[in-house]
mmCIF file of N, CA and C in Angstrom:
data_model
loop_
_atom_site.group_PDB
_atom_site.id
_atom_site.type_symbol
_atom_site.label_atom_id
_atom_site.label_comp_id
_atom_site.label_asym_id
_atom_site.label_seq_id
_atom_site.Cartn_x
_atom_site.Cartn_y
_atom_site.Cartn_z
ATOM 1 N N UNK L 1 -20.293 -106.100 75.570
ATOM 2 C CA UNK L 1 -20.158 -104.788 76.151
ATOM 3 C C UNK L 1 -18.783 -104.224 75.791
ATOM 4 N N UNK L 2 -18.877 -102.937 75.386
ATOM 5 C CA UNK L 2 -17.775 -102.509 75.657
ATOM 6 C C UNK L 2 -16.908 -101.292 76.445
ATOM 7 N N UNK L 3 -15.785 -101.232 76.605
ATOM 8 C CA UNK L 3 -15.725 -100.385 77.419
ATOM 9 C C UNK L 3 -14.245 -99.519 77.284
ATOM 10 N N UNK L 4 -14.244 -98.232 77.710
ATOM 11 C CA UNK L 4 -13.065 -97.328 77.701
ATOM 12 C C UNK L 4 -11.805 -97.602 77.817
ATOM 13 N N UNK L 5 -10.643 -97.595 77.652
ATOM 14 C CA UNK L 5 -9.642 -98.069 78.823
ATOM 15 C C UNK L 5 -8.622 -96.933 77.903
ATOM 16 N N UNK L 6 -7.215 -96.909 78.959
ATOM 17 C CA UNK L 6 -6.418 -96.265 78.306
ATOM 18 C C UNK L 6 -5.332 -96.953 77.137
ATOM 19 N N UNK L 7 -4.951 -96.311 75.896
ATOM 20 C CA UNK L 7 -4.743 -96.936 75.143
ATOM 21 C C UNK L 7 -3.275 -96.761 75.316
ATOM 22 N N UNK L 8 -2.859 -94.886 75.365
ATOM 23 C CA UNK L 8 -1.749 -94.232 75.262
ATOM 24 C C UNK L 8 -1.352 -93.449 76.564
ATOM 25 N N UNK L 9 -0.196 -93.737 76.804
ATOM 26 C CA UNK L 9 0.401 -92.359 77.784
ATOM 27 C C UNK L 9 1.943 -92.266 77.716
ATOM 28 N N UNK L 10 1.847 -90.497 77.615
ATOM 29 C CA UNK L 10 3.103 -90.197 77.631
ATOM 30 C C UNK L 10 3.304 -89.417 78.932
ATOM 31 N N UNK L 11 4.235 -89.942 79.960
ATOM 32 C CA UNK L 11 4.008 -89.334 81.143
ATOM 33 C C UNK L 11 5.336 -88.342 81.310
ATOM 34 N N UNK L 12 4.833 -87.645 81.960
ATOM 35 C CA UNK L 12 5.460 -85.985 82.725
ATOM 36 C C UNK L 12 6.502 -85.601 81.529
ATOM 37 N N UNK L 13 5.442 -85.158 80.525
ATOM 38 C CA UNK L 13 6.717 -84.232 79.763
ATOM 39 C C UNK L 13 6.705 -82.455 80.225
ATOM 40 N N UNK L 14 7.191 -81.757 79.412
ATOM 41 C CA UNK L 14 7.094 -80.243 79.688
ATOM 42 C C UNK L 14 6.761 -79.703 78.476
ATOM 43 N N UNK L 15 5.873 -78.524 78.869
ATOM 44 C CA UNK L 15 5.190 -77.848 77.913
ATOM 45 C C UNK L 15 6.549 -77.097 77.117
ATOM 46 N N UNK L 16 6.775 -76.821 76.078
ATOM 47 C CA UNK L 16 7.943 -76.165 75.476
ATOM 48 C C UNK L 16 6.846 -75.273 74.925
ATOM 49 N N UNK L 17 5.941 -75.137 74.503
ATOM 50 C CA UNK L 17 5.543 -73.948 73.527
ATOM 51 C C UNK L 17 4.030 -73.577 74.080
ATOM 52 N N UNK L 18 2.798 -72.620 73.485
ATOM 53 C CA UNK L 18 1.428 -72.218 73.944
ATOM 54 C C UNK L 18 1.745 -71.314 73.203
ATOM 55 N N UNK L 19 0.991 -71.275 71.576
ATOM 56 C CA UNK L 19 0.785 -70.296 70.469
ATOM 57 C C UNK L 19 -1.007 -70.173 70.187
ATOM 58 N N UNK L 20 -1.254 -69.345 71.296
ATOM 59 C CA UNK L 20 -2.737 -68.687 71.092
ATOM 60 C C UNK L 20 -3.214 -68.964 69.932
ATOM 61 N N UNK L 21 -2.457 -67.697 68.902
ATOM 62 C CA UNK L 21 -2.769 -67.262 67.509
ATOM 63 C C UNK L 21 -2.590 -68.813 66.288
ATOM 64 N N UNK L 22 -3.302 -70.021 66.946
ATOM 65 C CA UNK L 22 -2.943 -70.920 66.150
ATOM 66 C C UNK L 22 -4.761 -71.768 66.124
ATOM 67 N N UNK L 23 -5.010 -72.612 65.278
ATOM 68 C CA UNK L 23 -6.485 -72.898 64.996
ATOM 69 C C UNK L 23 -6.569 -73.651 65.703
ATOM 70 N N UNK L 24 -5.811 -74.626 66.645
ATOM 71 C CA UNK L 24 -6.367 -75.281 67.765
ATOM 72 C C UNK L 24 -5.065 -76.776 67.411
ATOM 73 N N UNK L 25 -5.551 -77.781 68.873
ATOM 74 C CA UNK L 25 -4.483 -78.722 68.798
ATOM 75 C C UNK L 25 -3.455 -78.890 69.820
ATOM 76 N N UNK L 26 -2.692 -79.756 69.513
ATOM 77 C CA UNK L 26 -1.608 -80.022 70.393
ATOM 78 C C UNK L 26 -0.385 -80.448 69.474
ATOM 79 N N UNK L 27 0.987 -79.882 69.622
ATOM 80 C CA UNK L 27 2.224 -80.369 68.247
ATOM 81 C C UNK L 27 2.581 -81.248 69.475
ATOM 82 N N UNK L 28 3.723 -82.521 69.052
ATOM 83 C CA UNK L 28 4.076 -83.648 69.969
ATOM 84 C C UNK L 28 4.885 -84.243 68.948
ATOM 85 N N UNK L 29 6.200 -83.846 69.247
ATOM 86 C CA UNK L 29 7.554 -84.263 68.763
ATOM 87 C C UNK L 29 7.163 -85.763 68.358
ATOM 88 N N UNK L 30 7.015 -86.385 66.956
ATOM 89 C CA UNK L 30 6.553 -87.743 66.261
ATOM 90 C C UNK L 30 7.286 -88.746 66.657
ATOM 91 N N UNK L 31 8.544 -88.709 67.444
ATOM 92 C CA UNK L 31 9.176 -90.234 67.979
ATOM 93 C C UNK L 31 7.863 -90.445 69.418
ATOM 94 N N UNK L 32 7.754 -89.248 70.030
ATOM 95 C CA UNK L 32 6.837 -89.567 71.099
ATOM 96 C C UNK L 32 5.312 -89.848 70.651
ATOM 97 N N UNK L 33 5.057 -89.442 69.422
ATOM 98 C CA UNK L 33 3.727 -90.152 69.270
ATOM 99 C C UNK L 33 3.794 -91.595 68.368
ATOM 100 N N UNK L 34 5.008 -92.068 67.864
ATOM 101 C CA UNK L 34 5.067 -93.163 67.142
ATOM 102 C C UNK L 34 5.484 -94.233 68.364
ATOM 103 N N UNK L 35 6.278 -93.748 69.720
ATOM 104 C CA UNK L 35 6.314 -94.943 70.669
ATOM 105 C C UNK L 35 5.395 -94.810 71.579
ATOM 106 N N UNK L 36 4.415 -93.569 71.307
ATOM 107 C CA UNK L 36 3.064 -93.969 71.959
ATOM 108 C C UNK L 36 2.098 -94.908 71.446
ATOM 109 N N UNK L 37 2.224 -94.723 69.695
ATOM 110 C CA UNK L 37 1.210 -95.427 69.470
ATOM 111 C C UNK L 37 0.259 -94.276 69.059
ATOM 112 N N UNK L 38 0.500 -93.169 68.843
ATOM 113 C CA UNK L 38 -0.700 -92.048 68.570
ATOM 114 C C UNK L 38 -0.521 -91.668 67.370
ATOM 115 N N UNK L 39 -1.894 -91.407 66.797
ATOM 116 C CA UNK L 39 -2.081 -91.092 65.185
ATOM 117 C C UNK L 39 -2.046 -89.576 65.230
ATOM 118 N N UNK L 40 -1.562 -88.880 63.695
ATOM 119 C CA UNK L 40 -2.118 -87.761 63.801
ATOM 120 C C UNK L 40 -4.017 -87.489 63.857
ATOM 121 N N UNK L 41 -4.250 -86.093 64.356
ATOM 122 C CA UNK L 41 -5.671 -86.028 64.710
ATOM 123 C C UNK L 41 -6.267 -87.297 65.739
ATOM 124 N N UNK L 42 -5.494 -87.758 66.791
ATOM 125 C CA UNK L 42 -6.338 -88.622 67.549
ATOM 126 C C UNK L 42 -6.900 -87.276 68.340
ATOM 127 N N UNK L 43 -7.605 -87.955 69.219
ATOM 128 C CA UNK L 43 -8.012 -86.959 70.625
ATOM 129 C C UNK L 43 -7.670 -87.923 71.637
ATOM 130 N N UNK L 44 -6.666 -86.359 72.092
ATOM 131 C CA UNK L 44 -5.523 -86.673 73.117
ATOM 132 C C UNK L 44 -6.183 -85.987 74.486
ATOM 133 N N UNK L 45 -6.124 -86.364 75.705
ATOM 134 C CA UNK L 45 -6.791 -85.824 77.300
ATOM 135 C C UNK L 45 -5.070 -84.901 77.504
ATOM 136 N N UNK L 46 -5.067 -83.808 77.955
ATOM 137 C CA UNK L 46 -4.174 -83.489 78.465
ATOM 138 C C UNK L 46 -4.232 -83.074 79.937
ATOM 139 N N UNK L 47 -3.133 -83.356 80.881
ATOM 140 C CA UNK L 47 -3.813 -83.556 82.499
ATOM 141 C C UNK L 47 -2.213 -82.272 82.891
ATOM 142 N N UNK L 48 -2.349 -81.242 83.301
ATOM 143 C CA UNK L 48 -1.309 -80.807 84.152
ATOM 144 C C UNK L 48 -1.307 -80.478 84.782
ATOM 145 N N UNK L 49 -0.026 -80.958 85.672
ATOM 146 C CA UNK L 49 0.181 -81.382 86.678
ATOM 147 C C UNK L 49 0.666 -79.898 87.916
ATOM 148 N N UNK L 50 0.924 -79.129 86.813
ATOM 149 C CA UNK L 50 1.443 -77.473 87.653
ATOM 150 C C UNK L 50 0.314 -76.909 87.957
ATOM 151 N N UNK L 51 -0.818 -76.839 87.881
ATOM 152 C CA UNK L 51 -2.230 -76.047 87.891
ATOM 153 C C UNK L 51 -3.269 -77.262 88.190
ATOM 154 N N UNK L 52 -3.375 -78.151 87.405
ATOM 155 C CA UNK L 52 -4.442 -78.787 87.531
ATOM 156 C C UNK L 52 -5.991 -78.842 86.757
ATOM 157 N N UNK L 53 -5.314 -78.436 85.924
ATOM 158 C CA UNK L 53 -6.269 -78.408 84.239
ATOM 159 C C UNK L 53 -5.799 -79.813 83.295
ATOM 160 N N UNK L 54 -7.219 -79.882 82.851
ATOM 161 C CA UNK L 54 -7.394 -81.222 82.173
ATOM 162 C C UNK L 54 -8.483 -80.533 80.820
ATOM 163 N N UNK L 55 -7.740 -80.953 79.927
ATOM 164 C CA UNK L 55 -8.705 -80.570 78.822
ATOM 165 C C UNK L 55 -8.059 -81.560 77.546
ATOM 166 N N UNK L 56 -9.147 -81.677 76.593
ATOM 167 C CA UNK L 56 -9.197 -82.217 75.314
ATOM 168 C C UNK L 56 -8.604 -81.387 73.735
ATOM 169 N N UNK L 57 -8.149 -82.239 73.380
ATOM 170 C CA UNK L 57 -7.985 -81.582 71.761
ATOM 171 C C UNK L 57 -7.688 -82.670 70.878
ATOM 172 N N UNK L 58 -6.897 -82.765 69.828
ATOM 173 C CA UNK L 58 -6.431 -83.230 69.176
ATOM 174 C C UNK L 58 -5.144 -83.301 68.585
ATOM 175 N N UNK L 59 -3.828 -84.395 68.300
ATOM 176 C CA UNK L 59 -2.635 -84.302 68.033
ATOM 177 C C UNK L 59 -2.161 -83.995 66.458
ATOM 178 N N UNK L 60 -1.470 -83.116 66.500
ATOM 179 C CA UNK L 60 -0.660 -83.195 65.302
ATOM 180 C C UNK L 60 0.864 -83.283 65.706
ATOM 181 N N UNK L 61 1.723 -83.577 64.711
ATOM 182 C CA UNK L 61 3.744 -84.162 64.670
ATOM 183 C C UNK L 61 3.735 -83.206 64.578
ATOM 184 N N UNK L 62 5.158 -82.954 65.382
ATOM 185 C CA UNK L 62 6.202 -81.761 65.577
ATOM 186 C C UNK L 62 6.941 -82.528 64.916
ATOM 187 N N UNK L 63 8.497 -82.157 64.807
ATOM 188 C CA UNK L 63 9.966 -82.669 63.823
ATOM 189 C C UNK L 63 10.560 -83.616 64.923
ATOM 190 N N UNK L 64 10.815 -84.765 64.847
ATOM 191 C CA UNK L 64 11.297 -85.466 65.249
ATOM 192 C C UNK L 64 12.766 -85.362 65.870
ATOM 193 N N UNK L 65 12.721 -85.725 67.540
ATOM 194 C CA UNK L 65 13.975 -85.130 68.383
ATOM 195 C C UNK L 65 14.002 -84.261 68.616
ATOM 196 N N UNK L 66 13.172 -83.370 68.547
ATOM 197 C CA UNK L 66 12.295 -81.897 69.245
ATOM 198 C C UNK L 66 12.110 -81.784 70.546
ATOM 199 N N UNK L 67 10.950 -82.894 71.081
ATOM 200 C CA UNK L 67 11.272 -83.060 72.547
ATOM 201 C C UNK L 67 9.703 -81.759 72.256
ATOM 202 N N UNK L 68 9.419 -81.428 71.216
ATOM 203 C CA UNK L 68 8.297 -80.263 70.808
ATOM 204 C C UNK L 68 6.894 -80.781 71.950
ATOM 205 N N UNK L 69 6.510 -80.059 72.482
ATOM 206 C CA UNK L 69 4.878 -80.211 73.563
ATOM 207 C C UNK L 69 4.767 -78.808 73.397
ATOM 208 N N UNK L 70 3.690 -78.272 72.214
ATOM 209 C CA UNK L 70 3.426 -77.139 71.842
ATOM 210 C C UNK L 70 1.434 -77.362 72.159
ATOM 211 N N UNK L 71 1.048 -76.764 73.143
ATOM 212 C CA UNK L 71 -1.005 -76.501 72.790
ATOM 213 C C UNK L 71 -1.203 -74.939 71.675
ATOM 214 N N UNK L 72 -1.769 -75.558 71.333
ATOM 215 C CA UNK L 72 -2.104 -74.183 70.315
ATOM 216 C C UNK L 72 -3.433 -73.883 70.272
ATOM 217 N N UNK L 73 -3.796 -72.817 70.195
ATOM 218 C CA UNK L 73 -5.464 -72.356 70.138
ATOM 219 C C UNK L 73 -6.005 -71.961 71.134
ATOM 220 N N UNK L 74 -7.024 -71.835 71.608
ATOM 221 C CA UNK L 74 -7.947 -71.865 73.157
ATOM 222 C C UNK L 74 -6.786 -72.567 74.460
ATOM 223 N N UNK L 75 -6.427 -74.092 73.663
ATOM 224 C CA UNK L 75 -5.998 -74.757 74.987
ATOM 225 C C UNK L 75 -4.653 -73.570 75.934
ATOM 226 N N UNK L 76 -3.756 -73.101 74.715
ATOM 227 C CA UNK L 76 -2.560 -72.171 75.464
ATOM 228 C C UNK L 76 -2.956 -71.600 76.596
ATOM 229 N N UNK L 77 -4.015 -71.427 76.408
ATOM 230 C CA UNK L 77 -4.739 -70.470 77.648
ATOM 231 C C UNK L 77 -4.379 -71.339 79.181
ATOM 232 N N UNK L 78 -4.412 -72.732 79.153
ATOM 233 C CA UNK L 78 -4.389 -73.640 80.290
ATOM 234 C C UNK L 78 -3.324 -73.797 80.450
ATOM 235 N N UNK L 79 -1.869 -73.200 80.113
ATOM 236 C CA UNK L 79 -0.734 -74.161 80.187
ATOM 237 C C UNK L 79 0.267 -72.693 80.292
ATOM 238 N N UNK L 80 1.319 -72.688 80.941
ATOM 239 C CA UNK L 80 2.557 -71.952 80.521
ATOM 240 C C UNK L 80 3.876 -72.870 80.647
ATOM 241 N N UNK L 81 4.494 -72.428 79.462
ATOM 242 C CA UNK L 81 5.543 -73.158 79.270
ATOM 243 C C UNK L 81 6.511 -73.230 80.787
ATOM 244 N N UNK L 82 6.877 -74.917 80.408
ATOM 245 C CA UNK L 82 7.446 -75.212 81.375
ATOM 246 C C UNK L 82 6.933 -76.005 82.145
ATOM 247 N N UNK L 83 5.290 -76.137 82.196
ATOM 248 C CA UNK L 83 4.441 -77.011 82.905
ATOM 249 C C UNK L 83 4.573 -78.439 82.661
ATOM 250 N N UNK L 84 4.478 -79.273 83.880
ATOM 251 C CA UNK L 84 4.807 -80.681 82.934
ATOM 252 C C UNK L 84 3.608 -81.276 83.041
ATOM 253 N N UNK L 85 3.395 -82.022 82.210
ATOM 254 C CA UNK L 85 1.983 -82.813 81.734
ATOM 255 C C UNK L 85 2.080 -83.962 81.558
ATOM 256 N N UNK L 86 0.723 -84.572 81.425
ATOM 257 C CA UNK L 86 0.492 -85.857 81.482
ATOM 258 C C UNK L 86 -0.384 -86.337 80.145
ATOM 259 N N UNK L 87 0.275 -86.876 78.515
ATOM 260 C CA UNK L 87 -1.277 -86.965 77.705
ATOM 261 C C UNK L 87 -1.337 -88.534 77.705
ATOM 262 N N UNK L 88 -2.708 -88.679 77.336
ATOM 263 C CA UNK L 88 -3.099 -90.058 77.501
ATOM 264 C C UNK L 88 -4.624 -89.917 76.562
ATOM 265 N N UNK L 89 -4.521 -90.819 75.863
ATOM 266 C CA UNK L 89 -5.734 -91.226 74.838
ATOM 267 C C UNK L 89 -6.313 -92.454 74.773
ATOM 268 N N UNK L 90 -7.091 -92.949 74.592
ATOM 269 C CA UNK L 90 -8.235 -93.778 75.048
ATOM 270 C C UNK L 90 -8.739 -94.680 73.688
ATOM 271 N N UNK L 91 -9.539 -96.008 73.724
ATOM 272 C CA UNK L 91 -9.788 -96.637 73.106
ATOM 273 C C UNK L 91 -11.082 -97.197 73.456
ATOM 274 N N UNK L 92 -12.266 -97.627 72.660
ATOM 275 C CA UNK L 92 -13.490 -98.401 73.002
ATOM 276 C C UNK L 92 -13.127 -99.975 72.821
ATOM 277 N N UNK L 93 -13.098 -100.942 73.468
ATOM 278 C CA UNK L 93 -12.435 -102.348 72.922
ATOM 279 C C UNK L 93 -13.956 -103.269 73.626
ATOM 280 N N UNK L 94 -13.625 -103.958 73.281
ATOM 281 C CA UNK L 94 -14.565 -105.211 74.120
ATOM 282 C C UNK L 94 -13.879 -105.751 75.661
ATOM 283 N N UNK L 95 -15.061 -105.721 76.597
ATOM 284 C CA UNK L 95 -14.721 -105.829 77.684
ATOM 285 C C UNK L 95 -13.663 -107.344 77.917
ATOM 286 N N UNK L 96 -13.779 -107.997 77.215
ATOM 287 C CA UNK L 96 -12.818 -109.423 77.137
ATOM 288 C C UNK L 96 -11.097 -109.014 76.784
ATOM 289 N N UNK L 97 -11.115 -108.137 75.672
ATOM 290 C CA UNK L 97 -10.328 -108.061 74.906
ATOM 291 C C UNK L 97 -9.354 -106.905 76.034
ATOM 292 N N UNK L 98 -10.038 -106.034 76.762
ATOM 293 C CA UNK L 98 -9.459 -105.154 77.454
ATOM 294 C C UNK L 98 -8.770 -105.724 78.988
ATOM 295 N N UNK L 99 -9.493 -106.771 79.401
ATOM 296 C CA UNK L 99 -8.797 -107.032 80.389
ATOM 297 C C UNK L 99 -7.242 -108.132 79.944
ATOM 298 N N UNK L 100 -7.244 -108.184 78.569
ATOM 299 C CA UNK L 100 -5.267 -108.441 78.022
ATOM 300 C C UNK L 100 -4.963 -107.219 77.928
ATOM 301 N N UNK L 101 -5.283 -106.441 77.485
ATOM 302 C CA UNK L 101 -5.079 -104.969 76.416
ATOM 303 C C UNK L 101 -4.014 -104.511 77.408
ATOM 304 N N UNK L 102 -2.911 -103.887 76.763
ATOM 305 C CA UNK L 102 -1.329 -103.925 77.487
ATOM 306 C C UNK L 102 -1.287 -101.991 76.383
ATOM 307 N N UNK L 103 -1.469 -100.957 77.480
ATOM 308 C CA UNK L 103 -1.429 -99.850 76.456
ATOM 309 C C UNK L 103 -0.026 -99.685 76.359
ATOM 310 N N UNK L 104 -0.042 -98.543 75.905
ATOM 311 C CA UNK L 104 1.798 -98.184 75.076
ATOM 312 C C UNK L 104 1.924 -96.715 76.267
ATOM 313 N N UNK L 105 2.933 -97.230 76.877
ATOM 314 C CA UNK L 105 3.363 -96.198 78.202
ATOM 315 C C UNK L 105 4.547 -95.643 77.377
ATOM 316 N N UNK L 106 5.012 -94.399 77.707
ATOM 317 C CA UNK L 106 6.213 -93.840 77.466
ATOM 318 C C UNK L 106 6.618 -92.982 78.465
ATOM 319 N N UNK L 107 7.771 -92.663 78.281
ATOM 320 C CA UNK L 107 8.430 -92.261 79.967
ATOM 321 C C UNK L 107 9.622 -91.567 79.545
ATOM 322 N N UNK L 108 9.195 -90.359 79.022
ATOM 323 C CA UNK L 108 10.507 -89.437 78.102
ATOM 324 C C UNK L 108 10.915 -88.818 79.142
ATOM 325 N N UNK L 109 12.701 -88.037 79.035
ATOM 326 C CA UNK L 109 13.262 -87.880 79.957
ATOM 327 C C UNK L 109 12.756 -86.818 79.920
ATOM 328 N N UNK L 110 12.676 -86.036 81.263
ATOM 329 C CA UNK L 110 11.803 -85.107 82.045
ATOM 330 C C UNK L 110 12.526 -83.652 81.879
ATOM 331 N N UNK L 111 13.609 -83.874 81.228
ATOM 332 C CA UNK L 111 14.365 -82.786 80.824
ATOM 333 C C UNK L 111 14.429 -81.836 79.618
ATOM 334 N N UNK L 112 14.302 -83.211 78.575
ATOM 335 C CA UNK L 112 14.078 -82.893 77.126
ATOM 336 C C UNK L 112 13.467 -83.133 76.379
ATOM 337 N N UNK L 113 12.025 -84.066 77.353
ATOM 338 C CA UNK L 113 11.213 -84.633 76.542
ATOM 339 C C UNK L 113 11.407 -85.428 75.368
ATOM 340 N N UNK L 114 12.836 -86.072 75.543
ATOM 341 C CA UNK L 114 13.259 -87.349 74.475
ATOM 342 C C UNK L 114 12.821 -88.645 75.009
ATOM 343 N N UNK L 115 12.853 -89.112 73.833
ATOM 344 C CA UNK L 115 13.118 -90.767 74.405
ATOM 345 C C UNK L 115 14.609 -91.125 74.810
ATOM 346 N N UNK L 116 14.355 -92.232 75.847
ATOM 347 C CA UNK L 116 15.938 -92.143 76.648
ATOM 348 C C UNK L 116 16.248 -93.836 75.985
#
């Protein structure tokens, strides 16, 4: 059997950007998706925490030391800058293999969305 679990989380960063006029996605400054553990184009859950919208997309790198949490497309619509959020992405593993499975937490400072 297998089953869901969480793979990735980057907890309480802040939205810095929401560019409508863009084809869809999420940008995420690349030190925070390389000590998450997140690929470009994964599908990322985004949860925030100012409103209480939860929606899906997919990641692409911002420039590294950016501190960049840009939604682009449809999602902008859910977010105004400044909101802090919660993303977290997911894995199918085998139910054996998941109860070791140790995901990749990150815990950027809440200010600048760096790694501290």
């Amino acid at each position: 059997m297998q089953i869901q679990v969480v793979k990735s989380k980057i907890h309480r960063v802040k939205c810095t950007g929401a560019e409508l006029n863009y084809i869809g996605s999420i940008t995420i400054d690349e030190d925070l998706m390389d000590a998450a553990n997140i690929i470009q184009g994964e599908k990322v859950q985004i949860v925030n925490n100012d409103n209480g919208e939860r929606l899906e997309t997919y990641c692409i790198p911002g420039p590294r030391k950016s501190g960049e949490i840009t939604l682009n497309g449809a999602a902008a619509r859910k977010v105004s800058v400044g909101d802090t959020l919660i993303l977290i992405t997911y894995a199918f593993m085998d139910i054996e293999v998941a109860k070791t499975f140790k995901p990749s937490l990150v815990f950027p400072d809440e200010a600048t969305n760096l790694l501290q």
